[in-house]
mmCIF file of C-alpha atoms in Angstrom:
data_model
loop_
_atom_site.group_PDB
_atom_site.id
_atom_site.type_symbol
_atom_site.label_atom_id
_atom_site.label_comp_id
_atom_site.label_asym_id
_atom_site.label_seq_id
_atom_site.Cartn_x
_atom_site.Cartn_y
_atom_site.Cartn_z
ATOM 1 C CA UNK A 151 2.702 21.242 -29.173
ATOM 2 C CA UNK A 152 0.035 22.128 -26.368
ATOM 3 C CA UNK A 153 2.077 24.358 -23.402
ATOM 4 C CA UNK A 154 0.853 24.618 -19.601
ATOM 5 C CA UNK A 155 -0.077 28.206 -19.114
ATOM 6 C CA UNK A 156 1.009 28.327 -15.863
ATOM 7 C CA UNK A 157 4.805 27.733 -16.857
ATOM 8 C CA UNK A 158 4.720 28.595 -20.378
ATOM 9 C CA UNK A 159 6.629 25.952 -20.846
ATOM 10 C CA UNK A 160 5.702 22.695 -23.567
ATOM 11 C CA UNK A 161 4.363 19.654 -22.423
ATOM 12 C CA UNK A 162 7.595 18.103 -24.065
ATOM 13 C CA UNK A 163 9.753 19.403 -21.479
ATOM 14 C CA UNK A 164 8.140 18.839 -18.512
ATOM 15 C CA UNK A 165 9.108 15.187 -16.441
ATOM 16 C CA UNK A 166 6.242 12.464 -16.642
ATOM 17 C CA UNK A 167 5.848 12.876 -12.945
ATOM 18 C CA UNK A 168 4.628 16.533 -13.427
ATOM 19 C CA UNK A 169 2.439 15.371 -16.331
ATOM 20 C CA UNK A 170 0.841 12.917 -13.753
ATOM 21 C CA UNK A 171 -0.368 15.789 -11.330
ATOM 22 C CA UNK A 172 -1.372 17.575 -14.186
ATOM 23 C CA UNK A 173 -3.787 14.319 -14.901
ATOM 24 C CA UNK A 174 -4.496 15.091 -10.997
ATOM 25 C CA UNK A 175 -5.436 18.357 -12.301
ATOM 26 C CA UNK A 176 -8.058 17.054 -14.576
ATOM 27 C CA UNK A 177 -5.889 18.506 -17.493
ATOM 28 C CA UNK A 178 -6.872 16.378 -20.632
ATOM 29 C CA UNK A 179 -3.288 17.763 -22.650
ATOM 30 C CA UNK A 180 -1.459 16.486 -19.882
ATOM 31 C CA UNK A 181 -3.141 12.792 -20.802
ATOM 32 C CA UNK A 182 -2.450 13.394 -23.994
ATOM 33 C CA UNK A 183 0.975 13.904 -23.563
ATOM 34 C CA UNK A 184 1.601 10.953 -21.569
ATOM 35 C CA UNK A 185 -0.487 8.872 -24.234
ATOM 36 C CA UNK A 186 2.004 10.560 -27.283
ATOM 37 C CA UNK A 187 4.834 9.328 -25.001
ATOM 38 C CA UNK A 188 3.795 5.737 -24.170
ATOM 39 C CA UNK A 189 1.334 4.440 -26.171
ATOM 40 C CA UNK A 190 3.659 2.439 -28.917
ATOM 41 C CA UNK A 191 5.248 0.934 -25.842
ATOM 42 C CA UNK A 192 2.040 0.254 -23.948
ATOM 43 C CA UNK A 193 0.419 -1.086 -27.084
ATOM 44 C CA UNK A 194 3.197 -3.431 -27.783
ATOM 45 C CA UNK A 195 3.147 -4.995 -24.276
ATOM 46 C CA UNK A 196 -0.976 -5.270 -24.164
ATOM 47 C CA UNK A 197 -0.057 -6.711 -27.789
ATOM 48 C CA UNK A 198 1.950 -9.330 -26.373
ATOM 49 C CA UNK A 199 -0.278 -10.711 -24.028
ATOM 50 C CA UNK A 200 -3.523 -10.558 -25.646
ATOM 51 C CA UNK A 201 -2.269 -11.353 -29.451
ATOM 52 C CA UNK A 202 -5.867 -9.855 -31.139
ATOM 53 C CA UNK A 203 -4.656 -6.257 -32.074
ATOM 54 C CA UNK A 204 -8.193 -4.863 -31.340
ATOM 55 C CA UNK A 205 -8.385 -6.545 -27.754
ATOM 56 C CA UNK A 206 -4.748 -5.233 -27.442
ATOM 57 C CA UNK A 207 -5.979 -1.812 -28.496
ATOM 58 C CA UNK A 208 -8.961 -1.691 -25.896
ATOM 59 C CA UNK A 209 -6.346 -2.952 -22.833
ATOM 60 C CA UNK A 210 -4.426 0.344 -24.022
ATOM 61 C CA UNK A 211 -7.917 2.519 -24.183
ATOM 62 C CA UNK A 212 -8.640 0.861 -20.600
ATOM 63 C CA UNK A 213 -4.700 1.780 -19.348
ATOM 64 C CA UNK A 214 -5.090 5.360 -20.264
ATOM 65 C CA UNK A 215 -9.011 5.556 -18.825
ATOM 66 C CA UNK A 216 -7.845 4.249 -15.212
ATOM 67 C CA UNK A 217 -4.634 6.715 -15.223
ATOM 68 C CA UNK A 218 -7.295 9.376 -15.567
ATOM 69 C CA UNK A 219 -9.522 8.058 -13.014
ATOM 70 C CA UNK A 220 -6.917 7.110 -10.706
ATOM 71 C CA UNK A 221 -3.682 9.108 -11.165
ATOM 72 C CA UNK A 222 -3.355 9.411 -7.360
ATOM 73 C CA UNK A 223 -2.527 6.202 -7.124
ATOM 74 C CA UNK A 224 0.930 6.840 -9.117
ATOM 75 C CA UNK A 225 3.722 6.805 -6.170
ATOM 76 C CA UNK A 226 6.942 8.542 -7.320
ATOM 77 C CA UNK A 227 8.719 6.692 -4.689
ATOM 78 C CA UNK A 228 8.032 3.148 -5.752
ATOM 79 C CA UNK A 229 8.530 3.508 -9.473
ATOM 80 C CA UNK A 230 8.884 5.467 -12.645
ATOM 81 C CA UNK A 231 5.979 6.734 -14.719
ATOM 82 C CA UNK A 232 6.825 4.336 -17.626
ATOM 83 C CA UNK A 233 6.580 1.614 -14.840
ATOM 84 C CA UNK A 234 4.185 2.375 -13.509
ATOM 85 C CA UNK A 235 1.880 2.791 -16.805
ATOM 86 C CA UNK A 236 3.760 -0.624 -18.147
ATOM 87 C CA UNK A 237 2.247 -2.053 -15.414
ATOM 88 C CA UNK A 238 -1.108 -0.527 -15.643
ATOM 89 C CA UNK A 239 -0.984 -1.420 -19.028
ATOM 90 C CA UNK A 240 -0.371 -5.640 -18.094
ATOM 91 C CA UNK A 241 -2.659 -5.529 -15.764
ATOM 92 C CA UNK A 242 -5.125 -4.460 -17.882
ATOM 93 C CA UNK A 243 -4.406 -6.377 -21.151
ATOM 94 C CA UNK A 244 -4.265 -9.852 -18.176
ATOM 95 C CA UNK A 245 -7.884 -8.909 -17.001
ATOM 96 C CA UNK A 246 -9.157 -8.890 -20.429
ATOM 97 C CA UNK A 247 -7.282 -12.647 -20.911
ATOM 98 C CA UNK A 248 -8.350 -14.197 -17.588
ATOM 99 C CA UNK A 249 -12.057 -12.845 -19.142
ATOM 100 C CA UNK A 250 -11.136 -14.456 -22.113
ATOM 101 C CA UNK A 251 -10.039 -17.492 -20.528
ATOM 102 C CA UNK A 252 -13.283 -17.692 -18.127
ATOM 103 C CA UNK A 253 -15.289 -17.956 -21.167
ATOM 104 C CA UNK A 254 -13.685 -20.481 -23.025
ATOM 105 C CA UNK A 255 -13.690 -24.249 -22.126
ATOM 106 C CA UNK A 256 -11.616 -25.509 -19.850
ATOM 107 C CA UNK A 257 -10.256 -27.971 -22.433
ATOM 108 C CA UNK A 258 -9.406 -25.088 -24.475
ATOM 109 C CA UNK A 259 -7.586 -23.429 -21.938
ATOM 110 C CA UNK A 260 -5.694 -26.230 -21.624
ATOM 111 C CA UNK A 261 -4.730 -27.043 -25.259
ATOM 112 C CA UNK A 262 -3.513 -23.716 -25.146
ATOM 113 C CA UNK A 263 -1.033 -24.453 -21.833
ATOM 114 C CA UNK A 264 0.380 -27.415 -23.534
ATOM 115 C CA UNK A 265 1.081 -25.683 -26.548
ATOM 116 C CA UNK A 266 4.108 -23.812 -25.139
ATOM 117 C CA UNK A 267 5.979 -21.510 -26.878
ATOM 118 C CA UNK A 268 6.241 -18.057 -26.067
ATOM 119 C CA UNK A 269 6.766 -15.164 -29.709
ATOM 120 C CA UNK A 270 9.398 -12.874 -28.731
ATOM 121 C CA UNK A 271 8.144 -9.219 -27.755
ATOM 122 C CA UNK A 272 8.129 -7.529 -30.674
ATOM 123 C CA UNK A 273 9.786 -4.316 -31.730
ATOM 124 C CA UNK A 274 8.784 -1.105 -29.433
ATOM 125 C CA UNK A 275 9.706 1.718 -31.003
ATOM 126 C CA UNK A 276 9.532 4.973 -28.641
ATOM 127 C CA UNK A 277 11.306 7.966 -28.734
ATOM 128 C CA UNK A 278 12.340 8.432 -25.269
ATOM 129 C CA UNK A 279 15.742 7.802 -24.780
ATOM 130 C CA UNK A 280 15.231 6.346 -20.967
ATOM 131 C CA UNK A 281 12.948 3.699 -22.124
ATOM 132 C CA UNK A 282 15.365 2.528 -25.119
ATOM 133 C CA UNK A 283 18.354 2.466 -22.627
ATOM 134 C CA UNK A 284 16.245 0.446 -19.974
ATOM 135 C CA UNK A 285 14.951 -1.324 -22.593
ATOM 136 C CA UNK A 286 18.667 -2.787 -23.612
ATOM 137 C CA UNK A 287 19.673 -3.235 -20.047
ATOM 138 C CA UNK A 288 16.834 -5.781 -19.748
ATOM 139 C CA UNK A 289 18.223 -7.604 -23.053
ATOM 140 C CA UNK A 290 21.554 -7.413 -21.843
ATOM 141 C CA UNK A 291 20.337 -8.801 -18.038
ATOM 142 C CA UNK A 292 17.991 -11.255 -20.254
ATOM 143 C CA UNK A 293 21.278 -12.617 -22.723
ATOM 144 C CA UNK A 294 22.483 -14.360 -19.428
ATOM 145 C CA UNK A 295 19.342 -16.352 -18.606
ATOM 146 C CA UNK A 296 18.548 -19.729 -19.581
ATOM 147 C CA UNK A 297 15.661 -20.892 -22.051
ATOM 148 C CA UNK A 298 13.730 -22.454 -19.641
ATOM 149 C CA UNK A 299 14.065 -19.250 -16.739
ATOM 150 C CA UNK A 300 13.288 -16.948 -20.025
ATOM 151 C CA UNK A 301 10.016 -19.113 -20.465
ATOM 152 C CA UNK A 302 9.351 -18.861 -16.705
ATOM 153 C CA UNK A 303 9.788 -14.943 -16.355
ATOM 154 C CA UNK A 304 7.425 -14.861 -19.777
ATOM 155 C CA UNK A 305 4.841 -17.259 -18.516
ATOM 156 C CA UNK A 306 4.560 -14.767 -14.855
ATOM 157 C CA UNK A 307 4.728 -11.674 -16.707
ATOM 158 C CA UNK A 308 2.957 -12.227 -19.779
ATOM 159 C CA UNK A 309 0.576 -14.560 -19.398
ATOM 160 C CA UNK A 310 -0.210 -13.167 -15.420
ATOM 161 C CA UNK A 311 0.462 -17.379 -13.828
ATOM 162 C CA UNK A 312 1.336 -17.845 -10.782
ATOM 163 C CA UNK A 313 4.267 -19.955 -9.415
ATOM 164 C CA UNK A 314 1.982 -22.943 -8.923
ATOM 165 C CA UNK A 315 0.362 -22.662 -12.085
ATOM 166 C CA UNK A 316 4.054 -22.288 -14.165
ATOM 167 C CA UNK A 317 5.240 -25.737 -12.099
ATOM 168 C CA UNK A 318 2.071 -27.050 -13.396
ATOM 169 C CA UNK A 319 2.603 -26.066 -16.699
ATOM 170 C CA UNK A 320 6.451 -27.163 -16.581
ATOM 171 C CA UNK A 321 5.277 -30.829 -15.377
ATOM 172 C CA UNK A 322 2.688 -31.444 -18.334
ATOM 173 C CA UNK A 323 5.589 -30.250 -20.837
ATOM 174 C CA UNK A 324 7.902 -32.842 -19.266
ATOM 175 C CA UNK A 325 4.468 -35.448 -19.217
ATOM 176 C CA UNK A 326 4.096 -34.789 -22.695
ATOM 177 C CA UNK A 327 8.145 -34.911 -23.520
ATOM 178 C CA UNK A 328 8.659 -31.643 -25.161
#
């Protein structure tokens, strides 16, 4: 396990938000750390959204590029590392579907509103502790929600619509009766 010189300490051991200045710092084991740490969950959310594992794999190559090239823009006081990346990591994986989407036909892009249906995430296996135990609070906070609030919360986060567009969406399902 690569060690910071100037502490002698491991990576391991050191917070995320000390890993992140050490990205400030240019220091490419620092990255590295943070990409050991996050990638499974990172590559499991871009996985969700994008459903090609090799587009989901270059949203995750894309995540970890802009944390390098923009770590300053990390603010301790507005979120947590793994939040912060998570959401690095969306908006990423979105701006590769909206791409996607912009190249298609319309008519496709339709077919594929209509279609409905959202897959459950699928397993994330990380070893940090924090992000299993927030990971259950969400299920547990989720358990309580209805099927159709569940859709709407996967349609914003997932799929990057907006309000307008998920009433839009909502009306053709009840147009179409399903």
């Amino acid at each position: 396990m690569a060690s910071d010189p100037s502490t002698s300490m491991p990576f391991r051991a050191s917070d995320d938000s000390a890993l992140v200045q050490r990205v400030l710092d240019r220091r490419q084991e620092a990255l590295a750390e943070l990409y050991d740490r996050y990638a499974p969950l990172l590559l499991a959310v871009t996985r969700r959204i994008l459903t090609t594992p090799a587009e989901a794999e270059e949203a995750l190559r894309e995540t970890f590029l802009q944390v390098w090239n923009q770590a300053e823009r990390y603010d301790s006081g507005r979120s947590s590392v793994s939040a912060w990346l998570v959401l690095v990591a969306r908006e990423r994986a979105l701006e590769r579907l909206r791409q996607r989407r912009l190249r298609e036909r319309p008519a496709a892009a339709a077919a594929a509103l209509s279609e409905g249906g959202v897959e459950p995430l699928p397993g994330v296996y990380v070893e940090s502790a924090a992000v299993k135990e927030r990971r259950q609070r969400v299920q547990r906070a989720l358990a309580g929600v209805s099927a159709e609030h569940k859709e709407v919360l996967e349609l914003a986060f997932f799929e990057g619509l907006a309000l307008t567009e998920i009433a839009h969406w909502f009306e053709i399902v009840l147009l179409l009766g399903f």
